[in-house]
Coordinates of C-alpha atoms and ligand atoms in Angstrom, one line a residue:
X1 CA 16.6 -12.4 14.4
X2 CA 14.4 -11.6 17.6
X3 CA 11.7 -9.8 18.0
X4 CA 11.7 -7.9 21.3
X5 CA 9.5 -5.5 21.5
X6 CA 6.0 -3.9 20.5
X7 CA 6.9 -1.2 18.3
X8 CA 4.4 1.5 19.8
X9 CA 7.2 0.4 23.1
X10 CA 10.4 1.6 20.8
X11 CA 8.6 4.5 19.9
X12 CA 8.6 6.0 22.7
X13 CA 12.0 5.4 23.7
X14 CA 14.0 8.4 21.6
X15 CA 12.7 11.1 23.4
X16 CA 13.9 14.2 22.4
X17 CA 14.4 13.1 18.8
X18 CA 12.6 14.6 15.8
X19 CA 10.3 12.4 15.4
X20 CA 7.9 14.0 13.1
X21 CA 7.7 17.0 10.1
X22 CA 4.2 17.8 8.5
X23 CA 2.8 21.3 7.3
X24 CA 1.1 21.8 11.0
X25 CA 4.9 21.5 12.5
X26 CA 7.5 19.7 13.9
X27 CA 7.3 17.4 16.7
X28 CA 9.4 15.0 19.1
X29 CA 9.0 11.3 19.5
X30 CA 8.5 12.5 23.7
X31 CA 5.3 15.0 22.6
X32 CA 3.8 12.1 20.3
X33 CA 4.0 9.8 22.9
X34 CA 2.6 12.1 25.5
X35 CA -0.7 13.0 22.9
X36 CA -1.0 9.5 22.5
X37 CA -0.8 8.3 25.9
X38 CA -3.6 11.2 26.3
X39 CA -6.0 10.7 23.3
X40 CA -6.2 6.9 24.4
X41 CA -7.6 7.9 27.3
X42 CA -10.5 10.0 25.9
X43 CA -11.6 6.9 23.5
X44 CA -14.7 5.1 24.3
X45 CA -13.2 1.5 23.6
X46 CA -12.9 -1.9 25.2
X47 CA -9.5 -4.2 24.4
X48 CA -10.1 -5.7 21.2
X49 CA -12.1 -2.9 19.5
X50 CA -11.6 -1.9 16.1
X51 CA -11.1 1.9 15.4
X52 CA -10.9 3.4 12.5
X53 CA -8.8 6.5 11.3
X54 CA -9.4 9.1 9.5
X55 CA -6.6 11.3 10.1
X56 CA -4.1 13.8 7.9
X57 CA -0.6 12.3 7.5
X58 CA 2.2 13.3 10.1
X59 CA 1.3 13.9 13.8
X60 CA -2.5 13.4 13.5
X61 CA -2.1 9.8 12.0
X62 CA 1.0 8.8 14.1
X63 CA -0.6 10.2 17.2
X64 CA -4.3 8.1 16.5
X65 CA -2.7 5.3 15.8
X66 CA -0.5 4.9 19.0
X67 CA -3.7 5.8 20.8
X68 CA -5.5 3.0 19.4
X69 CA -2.6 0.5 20.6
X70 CA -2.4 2.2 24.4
X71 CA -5.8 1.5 24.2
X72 CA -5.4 -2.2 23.5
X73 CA -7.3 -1.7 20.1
X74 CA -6.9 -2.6 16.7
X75 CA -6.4 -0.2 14.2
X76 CA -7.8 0.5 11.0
X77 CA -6.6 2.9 9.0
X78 CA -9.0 5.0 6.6
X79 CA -7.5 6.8 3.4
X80 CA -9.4 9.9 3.5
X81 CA -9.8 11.1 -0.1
X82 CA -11.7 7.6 -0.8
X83 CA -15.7 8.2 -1.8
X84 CA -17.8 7.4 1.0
X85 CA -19.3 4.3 0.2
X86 CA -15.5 2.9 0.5
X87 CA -15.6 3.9 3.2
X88 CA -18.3 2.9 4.7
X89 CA -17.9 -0.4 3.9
X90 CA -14.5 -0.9 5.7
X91 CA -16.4 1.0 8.9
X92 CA -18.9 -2.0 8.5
X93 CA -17.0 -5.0 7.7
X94 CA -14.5 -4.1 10.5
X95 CA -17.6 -3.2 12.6
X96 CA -15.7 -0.2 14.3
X97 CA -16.6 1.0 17.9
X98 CA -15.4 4.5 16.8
X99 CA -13.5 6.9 14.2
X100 CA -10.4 9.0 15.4
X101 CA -10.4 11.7 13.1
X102 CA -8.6 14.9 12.3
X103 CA -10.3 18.5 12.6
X104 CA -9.9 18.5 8.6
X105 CA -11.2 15.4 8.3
X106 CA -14.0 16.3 11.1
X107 CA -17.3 16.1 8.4
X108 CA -16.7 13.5 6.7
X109 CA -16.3 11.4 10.1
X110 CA -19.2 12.2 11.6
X111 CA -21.4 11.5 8.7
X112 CA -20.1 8.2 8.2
X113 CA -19.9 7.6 12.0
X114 CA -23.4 8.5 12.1
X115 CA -24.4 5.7 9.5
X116 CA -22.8 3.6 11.6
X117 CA -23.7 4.2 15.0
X118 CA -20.4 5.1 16.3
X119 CA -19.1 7.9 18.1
X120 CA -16.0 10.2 16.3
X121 CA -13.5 11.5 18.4
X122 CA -11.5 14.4 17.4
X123 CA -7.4 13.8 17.5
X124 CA -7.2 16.7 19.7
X125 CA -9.2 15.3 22.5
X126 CA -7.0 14.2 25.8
X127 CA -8.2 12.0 28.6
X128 CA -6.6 10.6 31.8
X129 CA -3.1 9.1 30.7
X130 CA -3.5 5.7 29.6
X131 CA -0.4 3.3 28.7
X132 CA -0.8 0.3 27.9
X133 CA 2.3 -2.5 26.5
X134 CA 0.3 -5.0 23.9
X135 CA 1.7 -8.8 23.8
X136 CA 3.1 -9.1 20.9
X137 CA 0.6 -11.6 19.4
X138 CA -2.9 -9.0 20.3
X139 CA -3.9 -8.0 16.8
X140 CA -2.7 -4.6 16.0
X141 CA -3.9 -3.4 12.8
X142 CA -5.8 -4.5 9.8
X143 CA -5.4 -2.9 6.4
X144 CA -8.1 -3.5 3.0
X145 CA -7.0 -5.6 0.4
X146 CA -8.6 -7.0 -2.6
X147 CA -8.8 -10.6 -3.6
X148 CA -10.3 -12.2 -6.4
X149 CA -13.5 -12.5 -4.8
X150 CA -15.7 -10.0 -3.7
X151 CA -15.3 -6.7 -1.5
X152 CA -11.9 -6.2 0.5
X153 CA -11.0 -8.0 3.4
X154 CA -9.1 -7.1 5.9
X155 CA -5.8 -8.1 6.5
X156 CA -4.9 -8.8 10.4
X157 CA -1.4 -8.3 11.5
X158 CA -0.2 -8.6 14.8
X159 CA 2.4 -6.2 17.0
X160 CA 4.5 -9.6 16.6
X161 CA 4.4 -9.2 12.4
X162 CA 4.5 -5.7 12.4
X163 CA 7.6 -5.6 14.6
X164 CA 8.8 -8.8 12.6
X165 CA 8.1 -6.3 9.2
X166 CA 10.4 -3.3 10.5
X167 CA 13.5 -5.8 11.9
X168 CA 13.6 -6.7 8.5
X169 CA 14.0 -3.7 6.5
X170 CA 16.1 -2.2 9.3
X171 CA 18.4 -5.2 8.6
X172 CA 18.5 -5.4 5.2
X173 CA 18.4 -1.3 4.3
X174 CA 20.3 -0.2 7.1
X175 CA 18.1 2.0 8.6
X176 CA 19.4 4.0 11.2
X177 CA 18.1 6.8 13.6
X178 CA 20.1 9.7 11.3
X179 CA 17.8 8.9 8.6
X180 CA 15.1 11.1 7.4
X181 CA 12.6 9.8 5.1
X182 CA 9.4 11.3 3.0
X183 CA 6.0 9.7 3.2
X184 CA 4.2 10.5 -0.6
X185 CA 1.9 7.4 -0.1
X186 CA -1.5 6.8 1.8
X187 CA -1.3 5.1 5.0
X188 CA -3.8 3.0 4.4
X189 CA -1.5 0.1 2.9
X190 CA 1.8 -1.1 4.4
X191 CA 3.9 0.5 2.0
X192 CA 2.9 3.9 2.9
X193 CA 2.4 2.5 6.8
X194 CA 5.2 0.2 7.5
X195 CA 8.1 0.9 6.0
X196 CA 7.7 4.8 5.5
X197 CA 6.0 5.7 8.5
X198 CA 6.4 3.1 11.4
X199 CA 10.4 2.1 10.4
X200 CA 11.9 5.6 10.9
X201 CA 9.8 6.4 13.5
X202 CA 10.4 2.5 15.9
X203 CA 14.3 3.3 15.5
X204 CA 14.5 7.1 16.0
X205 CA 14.2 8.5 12.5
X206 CA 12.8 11.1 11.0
X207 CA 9.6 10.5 8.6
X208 CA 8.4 14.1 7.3
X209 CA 4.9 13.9 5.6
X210 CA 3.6 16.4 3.7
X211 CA 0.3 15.2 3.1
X212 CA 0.5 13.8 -0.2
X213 CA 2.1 13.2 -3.6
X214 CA 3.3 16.9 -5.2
X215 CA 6.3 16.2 -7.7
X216 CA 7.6 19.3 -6.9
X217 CA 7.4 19.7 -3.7
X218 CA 9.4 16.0 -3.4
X219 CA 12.3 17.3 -5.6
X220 CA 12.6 20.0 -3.5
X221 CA 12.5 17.8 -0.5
X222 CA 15.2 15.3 -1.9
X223 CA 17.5 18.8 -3.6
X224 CA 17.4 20.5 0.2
X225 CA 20.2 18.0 1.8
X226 CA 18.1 17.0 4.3
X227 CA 16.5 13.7 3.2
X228 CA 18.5 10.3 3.2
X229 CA 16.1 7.9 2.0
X230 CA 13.0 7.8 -0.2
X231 CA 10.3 5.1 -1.3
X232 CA 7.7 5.1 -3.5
X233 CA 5.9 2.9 -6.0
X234 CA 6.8 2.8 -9.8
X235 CA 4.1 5.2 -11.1
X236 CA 5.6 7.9 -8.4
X237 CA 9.0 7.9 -10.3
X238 CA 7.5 8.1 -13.5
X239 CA 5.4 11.3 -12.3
X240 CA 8.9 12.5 -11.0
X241 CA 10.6 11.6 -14.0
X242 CA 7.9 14.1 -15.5
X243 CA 8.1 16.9 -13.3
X244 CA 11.8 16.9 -14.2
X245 CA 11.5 17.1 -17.8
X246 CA 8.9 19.6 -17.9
X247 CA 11.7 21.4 -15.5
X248 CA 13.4 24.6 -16.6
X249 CA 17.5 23.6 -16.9
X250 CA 18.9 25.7 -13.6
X251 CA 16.2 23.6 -11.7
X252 CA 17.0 20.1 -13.1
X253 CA 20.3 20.9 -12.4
X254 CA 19.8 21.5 -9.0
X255 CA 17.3 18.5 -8.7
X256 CA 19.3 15.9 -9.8
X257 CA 23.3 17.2 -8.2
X258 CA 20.8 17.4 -4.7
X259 CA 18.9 13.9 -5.0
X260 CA 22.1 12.5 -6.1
X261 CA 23.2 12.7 -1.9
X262 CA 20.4 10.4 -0.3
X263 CA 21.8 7.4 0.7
X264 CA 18.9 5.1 -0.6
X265 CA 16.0 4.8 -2.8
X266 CA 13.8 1.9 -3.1
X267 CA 11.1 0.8 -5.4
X268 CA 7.9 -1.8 -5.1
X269 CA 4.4 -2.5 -4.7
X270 CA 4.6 -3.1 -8.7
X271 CA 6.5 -4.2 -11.4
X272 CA 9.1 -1.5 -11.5
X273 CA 9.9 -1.4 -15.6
X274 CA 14.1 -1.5 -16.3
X275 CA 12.8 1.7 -18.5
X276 CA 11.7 3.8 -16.0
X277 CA 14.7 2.8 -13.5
X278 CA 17.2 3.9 -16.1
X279 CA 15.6 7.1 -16.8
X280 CA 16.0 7.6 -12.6
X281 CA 19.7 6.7 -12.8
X282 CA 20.1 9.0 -15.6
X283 CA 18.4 11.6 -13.6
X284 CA 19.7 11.2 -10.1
X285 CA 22.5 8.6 -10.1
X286 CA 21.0 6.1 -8.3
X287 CA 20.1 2.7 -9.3
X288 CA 16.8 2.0 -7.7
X289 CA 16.3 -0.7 -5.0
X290 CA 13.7 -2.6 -5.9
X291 CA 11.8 -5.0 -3.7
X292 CA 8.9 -7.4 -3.5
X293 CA 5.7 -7.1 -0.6
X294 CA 2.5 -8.1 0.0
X295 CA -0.5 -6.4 2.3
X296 CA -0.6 -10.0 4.0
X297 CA 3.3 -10.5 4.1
X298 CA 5.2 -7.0 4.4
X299 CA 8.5 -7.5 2.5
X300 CA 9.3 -10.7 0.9
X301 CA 12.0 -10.4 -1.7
X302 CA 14.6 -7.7 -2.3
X303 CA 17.7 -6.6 -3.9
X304 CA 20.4 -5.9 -1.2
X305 CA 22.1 -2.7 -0.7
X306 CA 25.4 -3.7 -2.4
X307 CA 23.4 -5.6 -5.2
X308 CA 20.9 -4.6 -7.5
X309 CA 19.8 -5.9 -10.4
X310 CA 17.2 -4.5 -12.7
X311 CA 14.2 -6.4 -13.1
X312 CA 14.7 -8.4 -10.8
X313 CA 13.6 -8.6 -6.9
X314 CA 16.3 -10.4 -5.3
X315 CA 16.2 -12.7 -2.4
X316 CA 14.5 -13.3 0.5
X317 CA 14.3 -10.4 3.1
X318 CA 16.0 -11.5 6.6
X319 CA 14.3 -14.3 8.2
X320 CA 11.4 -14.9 5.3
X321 CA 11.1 -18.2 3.7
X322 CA 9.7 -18.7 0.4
X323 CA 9.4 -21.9 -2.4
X324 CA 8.0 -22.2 -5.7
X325 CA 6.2 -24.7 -6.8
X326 CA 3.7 -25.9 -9.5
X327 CA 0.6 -26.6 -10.0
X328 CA 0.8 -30.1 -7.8
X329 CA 2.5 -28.2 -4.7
X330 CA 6.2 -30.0 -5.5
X331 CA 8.7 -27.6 -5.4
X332 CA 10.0 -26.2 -9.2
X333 CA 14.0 -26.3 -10.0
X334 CA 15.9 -22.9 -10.1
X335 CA 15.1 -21.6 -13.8
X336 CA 11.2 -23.1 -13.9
X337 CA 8.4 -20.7 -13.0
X338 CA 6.0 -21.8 -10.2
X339 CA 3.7 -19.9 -7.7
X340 CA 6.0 -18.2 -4.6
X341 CA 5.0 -19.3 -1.6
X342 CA 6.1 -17.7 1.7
X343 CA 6.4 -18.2 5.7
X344 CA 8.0 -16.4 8.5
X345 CA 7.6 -14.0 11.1
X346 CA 5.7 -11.0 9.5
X347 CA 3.0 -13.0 8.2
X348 CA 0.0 -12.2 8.7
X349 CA -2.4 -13.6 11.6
X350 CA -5.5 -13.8 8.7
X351 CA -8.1 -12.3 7.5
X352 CA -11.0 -10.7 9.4
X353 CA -13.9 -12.7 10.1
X354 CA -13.4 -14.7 6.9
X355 CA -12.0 -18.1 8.1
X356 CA -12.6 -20.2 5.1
X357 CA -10.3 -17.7 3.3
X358 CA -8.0 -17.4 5.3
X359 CA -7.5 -21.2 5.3
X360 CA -7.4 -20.9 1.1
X361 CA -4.8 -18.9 1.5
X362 CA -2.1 -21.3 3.5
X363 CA -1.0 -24.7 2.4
X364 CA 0.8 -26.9 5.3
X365 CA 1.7 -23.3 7.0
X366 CA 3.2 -21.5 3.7
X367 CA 0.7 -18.3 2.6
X368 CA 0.2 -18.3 -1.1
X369 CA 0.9 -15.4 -2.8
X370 CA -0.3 -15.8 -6.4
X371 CA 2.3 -14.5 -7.9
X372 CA 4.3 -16.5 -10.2
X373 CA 8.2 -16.2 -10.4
X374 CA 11.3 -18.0 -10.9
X375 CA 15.1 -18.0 -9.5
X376 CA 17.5 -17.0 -12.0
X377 CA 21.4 -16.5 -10.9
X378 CA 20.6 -13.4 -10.7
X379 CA 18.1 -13.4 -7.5
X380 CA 14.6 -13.6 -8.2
X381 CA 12.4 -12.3 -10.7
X382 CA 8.4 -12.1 -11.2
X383 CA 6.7 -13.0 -14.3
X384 CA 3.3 -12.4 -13.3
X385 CA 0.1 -13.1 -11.7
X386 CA -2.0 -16.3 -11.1
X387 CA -5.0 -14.6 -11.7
X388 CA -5.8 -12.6 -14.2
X389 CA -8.6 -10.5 -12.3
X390 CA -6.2 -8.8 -10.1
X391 CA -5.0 -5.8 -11.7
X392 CA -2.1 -3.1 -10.1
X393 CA -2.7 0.1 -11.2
X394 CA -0.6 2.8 -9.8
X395 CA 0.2 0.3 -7.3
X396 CA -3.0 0.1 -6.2
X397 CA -4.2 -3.8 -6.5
X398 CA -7.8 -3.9 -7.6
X399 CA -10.4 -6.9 -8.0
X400 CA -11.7 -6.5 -11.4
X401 CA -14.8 -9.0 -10.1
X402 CA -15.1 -6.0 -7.8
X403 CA -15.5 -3.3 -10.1
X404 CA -17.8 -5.5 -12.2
X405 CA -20.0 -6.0 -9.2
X406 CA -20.9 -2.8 -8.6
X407 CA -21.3 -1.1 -12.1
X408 CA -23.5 -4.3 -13.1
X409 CA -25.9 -2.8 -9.9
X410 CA -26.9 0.5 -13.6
X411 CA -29.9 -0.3 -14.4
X412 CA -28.5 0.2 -17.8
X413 CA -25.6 -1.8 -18.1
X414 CA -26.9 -5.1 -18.8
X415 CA -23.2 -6.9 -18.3
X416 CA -20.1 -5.7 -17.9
X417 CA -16.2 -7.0 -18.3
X418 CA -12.7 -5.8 -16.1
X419 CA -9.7 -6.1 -17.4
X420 CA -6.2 -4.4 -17.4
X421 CA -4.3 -3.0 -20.1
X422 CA -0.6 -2.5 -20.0
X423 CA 0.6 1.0 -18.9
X424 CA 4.2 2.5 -18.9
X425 CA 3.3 4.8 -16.3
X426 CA 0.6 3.3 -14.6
X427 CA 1.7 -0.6 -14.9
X428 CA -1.9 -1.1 -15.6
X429 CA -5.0 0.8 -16.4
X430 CA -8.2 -0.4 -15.3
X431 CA -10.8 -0.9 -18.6
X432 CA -14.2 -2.0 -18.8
X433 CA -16.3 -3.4 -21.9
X434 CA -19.8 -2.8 -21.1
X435 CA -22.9 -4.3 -22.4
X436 CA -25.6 -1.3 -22.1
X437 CA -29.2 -2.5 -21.4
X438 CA -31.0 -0.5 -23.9
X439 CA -28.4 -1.2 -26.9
X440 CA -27.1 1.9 -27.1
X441 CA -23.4 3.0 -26.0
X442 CA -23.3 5.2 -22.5
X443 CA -21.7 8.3 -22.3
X444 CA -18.3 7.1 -20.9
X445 CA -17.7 10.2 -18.6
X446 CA -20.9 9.7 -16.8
X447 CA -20.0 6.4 -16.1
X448 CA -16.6 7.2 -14.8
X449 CA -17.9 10.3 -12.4
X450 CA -20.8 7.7 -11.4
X451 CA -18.0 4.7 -10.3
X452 CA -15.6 7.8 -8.5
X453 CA -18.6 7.8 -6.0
X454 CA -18.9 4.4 -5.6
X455 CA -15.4 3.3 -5.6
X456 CA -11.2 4.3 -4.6
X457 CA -10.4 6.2 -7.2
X458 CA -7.5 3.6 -8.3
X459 CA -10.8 1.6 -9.3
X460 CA -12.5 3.4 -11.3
X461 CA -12.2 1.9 -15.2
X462 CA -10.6 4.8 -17.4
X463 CA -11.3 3.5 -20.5
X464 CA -14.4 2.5 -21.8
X465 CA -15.6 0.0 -24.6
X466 CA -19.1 -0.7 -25.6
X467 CA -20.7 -4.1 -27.1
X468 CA -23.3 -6.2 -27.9
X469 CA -21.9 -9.2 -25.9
X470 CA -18.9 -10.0 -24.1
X471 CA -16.7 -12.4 -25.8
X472 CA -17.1 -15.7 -24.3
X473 CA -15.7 -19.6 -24.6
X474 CA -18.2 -22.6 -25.6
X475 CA -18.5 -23.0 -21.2
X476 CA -19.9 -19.4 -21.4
X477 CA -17.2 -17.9 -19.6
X478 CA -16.2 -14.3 -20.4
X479 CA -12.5 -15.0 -22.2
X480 CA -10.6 -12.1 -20.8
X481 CA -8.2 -12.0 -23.2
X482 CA -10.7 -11.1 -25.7
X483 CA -12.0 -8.5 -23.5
X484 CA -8.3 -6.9 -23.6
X485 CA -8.2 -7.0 -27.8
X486 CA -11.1 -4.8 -27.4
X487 CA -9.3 -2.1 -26.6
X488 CA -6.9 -2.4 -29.6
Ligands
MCA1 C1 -5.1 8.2 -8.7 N1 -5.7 7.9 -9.9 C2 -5.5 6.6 -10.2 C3 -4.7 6.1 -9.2 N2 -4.5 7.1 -8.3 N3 -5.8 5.9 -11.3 C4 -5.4 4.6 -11.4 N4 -4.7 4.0 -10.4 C5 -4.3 4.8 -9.3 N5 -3.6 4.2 -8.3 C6 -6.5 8.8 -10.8 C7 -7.2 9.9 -10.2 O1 -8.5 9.5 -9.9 C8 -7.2 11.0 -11.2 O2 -8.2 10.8 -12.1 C9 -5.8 10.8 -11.9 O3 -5.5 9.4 -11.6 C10 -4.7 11.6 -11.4 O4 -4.8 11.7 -10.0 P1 -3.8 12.4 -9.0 O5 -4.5 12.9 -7.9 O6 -2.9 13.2 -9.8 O7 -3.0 11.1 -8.6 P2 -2.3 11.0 -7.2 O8 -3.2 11.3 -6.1 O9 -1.0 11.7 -7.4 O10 -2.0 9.4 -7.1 C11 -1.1 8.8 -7.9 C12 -0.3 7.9 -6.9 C13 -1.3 7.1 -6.1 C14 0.6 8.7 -6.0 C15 0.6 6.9 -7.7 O11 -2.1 6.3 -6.9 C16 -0.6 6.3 -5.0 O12 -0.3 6.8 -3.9 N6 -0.4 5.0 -5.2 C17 0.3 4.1 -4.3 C18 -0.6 3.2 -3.6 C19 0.1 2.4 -2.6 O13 0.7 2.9 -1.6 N7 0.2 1.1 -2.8 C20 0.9 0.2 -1.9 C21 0.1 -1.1 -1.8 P3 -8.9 12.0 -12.8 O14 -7.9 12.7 -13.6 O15 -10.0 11.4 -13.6 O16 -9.5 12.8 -11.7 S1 1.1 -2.5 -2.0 C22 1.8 -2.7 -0.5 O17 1.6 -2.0 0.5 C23 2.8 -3.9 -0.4 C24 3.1 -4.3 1.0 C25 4.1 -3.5 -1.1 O18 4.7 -4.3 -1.7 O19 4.4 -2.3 -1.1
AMP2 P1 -0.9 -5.6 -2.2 O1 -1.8 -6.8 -2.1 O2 -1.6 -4.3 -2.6 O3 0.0 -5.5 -1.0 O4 0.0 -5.9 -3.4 C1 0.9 -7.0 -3.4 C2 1.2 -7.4 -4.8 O5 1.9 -6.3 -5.5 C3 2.0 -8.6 -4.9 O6 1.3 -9.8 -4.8 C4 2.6 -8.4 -6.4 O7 1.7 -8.9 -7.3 C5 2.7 -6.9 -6.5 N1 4.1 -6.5 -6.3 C6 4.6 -5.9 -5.1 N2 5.9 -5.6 -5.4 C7 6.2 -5.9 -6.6 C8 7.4 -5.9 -7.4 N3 8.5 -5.4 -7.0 N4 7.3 -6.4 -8.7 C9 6.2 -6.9 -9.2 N5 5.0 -7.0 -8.4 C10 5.1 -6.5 -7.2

C-alpha cells in the first residue's frame, strides 16, 4: 500500500460534498477548505509551531485543525471540558505559540493563553489565503498519552503516519465516500480524531458531530436511516445498552429495526467484554467489529469485515507488522503469550522532547506496546497489560503513578496508592487507598471534587479506601495487588 498524499491535500478534493453536520449547521468539504485556507492566514505562527485547540467538535475543530497544517504547524488538540491545570500543562509541555479556539470556548482560552504568554485566536478570524502542501514526513499533530512515568507526553505523528492510519482502515473497513459516520468521542485521542473524524472526511464522507456523548440522541441518529457506520469504545455501548432498556417498547422497537441498517459498527480502545457485544447483537443485530490501537500506533490488530470473533482482535491491520516475544526479546510460538510488538507505516515519529523515552520505547525498530497477547487459530487475542500502573477506564488510559503524584502534593494525605478495579461497564475504575496525615479518614467527596480540578475527569479515583499503611513487600514496595483486596 502507498501513501500519496497529505490528508489535509484529499480533503480538499470532494468539493461540493457534505462534508460536515454539527448543531451550528451543515457544511461542504469546498467551505471548510475555504475557512481553513483563511484562518491560517490570520495565525501568528512560524513553520514548526505548536498550536493548540480548543475548539467544539464539527466545523470549528475540522476547520482549526486544517488551518494549523496550511500553516505548516503542528497541531495539538485540547479536550475542552478537561480542568484547567490539564490543560495547562499540555499548553506548557508542547510550549504552544497560540490557542485556536471556538467563540464557546473563548474564556477559557484566554485565561489559559494568558498564563502562558500566548496569543488566542478566535476560529472565526480570516486572513490573507494561505495554502500550504506539508511533506509528508513534517510533524503534524501530537496527542497526550500517559505512560508509566510521570505527566503525559505527547505523542508525535507525522502527515506520513496519519495518512498511513486512514489507508488502513479505508482498506480493511471499506470506507467509502457514501458513508456517514457519528463522532460521540473527544478529539483529543486518535480514536475520536483519526478514524471518526479525519477517515470520512480524507475520502469524501460524511462525519456528523454533535458535540458529545447523549445516548439518546445516538439512537436516534443510528434509527433515522441516515448513518452507515458507527465507533465507539466499550463503555459507550454499555451506556447505549442502558438507554435502551430504560426505553419505553414502541421506542426500542424502532431503535433496534433502525440501527439494524448501518453497514458497520466497530469496537476498541478497551477490552470489549463477549457480555456486552452479545447484549448489542441482541439489541441491534450486529456483531461488533472489534479492533486493537494505540495513541503511538493508530490501528494495529482487527477483525475483518467478513470475520469476527468475540474476544478476540484479529490480525494485523493492512501493512502493520507485529511479533511477540518474551521476556529475552525471542519470538514466542503461536499459543504462548508474549509482549506484541509492532512496525509499519503509521508509527509514530516519537515522543516530544523526551528522547530517552522515545528510545525505551523501540527495540531494533519494533515500538513496544506493553500489552501482552497471544495468536490463537482464531486471530489474536489480548490477555493483558505489562504494567500494572496503567489503568483504562472508560477507555481512557490513565497512569496510576500519575494520580498518586498529585494527590500526595494534600498536605494531609501522608501516602497514597492507584490501582484499578474491574468494571463491567467501565473496564476499570480508578481507586485510591490513602494514608491521611493526621490519622483520621478524609471525607471521600472532598477528595474527589479536589482531584476533578486538578485532573481529566477519567482520572479522578472514584472510590476511596483509607489506612494506616499501604501494604508493602520486605523491599518496601507498595504490593498492588494488596492495594486492590482493599477494596473487597
Ligand atoms: C467520564 N467520567 C469518567 C470517564 N469519563 N470516569 C472514568 N473514566 C472515564 N473515561 C466520569 C465523570 O467525571 C462523571 O463523574 C461520570 O463519569 C459520568 O460522566 P458523563 O459526563 O456522563 O460521562 P461522559 O462524558 O458520557 O463520558 C463517558 C465516555 C467518555 C463517553 C465513555 O469517557 C469517553 O468519551 N471515553 C472515550 C475516550 C476515548 O476516546 N478514548 C480513546 C483513547 P461524576 O458523576 O462524579 O460527575 S485510545 C485510542 O485513541 C487508541 C488509538 C484506540 O485504540 O482507540
Ligand atoms: P491509548 O494509549 O489511550 O491509545 O490506549 C491504547 C491501549 O488501549 C492499548 O495499549 C491497549 O492496552 C488498549 N486497547 C485498545 N484497544 C483494545 C482492545 N480492543 N482490547 C483490549 N485493549 C485495547
Amino acid at each position: 500500500m502507498t501513501t500519496t498524499s497529505p490528508l489535509v491535500d484529499r480533503i480538499r478534493r470532494h468539493g461540493d460534498r457534505l462534508a460536515i453536520v454539527d448543531p451550528a449547521g451543515a457544511w461542504t468539504f469546498g467551505a471548510i477548505d475555504a475557512a481553513a485556507v483563511a484562518l491560517a492566514g490570520a495565525l501568528p505562527v512560524e513553520h514548526g509551531d505548536r498550536v493548540a485547540i480548543l475548539a467544539t467538535p464539527g466545523h470549528d475543530f475540522v476547520v482549526a485543525l486544517l488551518a494549523c497544517w496550511h500553516a505548516g504547524t503542528i497541531a495539538v488538540p485540547l479536550h475542552p471540558p478537561h480542568p484547567d491545570a490539564e490543560l495547562a500543562y499540555v499548553l506548557a509541555d508542547s510550549g504552544a505559540a497560540a490557542v485556536i479556539a471556538s467563540p464557546a470556548h473563548q474564556d477559557a482560552a484566554a485565561r489559559l493563553a494568558a498564563g502562558a504568554g500566548i496569543p488566542v485566536v478566535d476560529v472565526t478570524q480570516r486572513g490573507v489565503v494561505h495554502r500550504f502542501s506539508p511533506g509528508l514526513d513534517r510533524p503534524a499533530l501530537m496527542v497526550y498519552t500517559s505512560g508509566t512515568t510521570g505527566r503525559p507526553k505527547g505523542a508525535v505523528h507525522t502527515h506520513r503516519s496519519l495518512a498511513g492510519m486512514v489507508d488502513g482502515m479505508v482498506a480493511a473497513w471499506g470506507w467509502t465516500p457514501d458513508d456517514r459516520t457519528v463522532l460521540v468521542l473527544p478529539l483529543n485521542h486518535v480514536h475520536g480524531l483519526v478514524n471518526v473524524t479525519l477517515t470520512p472526511l480524507a475520502i469524501g464522507a460524511c462525519c456528523e458531530a454533535p458535540g458529545g456523548f447523549d445516548p439518546v440522541h445516538v439512537w436516534e441518529r443510528l434509527a433515522s436511516g441516515e448513518v452507515t457506520v458507527f465507533m465507539a469504545v466499550p463503555t459507550v455501548y454499555a451506556r447505549l445498552t442502558a438507554a435502551w432498556e430504560a426505553a419505553d417498547p414502541e421506542t426500542r422497537g424502532r431503535w433496534s429495526r433502525g440501527a439494524a441498517g448501518l453497514r458497520l459498527m466497530v469496537s476498541g480502545s478497551a477490552a470489549l467484554p463477549v457480555s456486552t457485544l452479545d447484549r448489542w447483537r441482541e439489541l441491534t443485530g450486529h456483531t461488533l467489529l472489534e479492533r486493537y490501537g494505540m495513541t503511538e500506533l493508530g490501528m494495529v490488530l482487527s477483525n475483518t469485515l467478513d470475520r469476527r470473533v468475540p474476544g478476540h482482535v484479529g490480525e494485523p491491520m493492512p501493512g502493520v507488522e507485529v511479533r511477540l516475544v518474551d521476556d529475552t526479546g525471542a519470538d514466542v510460538p503461536d499459543g504462548t503469550p508474549g509482549e506484541l510488538l509492532v512496525r509499519g507505516p503509521q508509527v509514530f515519529a516519537g515522543y516530544w522532547q523526551r528522547p530517552e523515552a522515545t528510545a525505551e520505547a523501540f527495540v531494533d525498530g519494533w515500538f513496544r506496546t506493553g500489552d501482552v497477547g497471544v495468536r490463537e487459530p482464531e486471530g489474536y487475542r489480548l490477555l493483558g497489560r505489562s504494567s500494572v500502573d496503567i489503568i483504562k477506564t472508560g477507555g481512557e488510559k490513565v497512569s496510576a503513578l500519575e494520580i498518586e503524584e498529585v494527590y500526595r502534593t494534600r498536605p494531609d494525605v501522608a501516602d497514597c496508592a492507584v490501582v484499578g478495579l474491574p468494571d463491567e461497564e467501565w473496564g476499570q475504575r480508578v481507586a485510591i487507598a490513602v494514608v491521611p496525615a493526621g490519622g483520621a479518614p478524609l471525607d471521600a467527596d472532598e477528595l474527589r471534587a479536589w482531584g476533578k480540578q486538578q485532573l481529566a475527569a477519567a482520572k479522578v479515583p472514584t472510590r476511596y479506601v483509607f489506612v494506616d499503611a499501604l501494604p508493602r513487600n520486605t523491599l518496601g514496595k507498595v504490593t498492588k495487588p494488596d492495594v486492590v483486596a482493599l477494596f473487597g
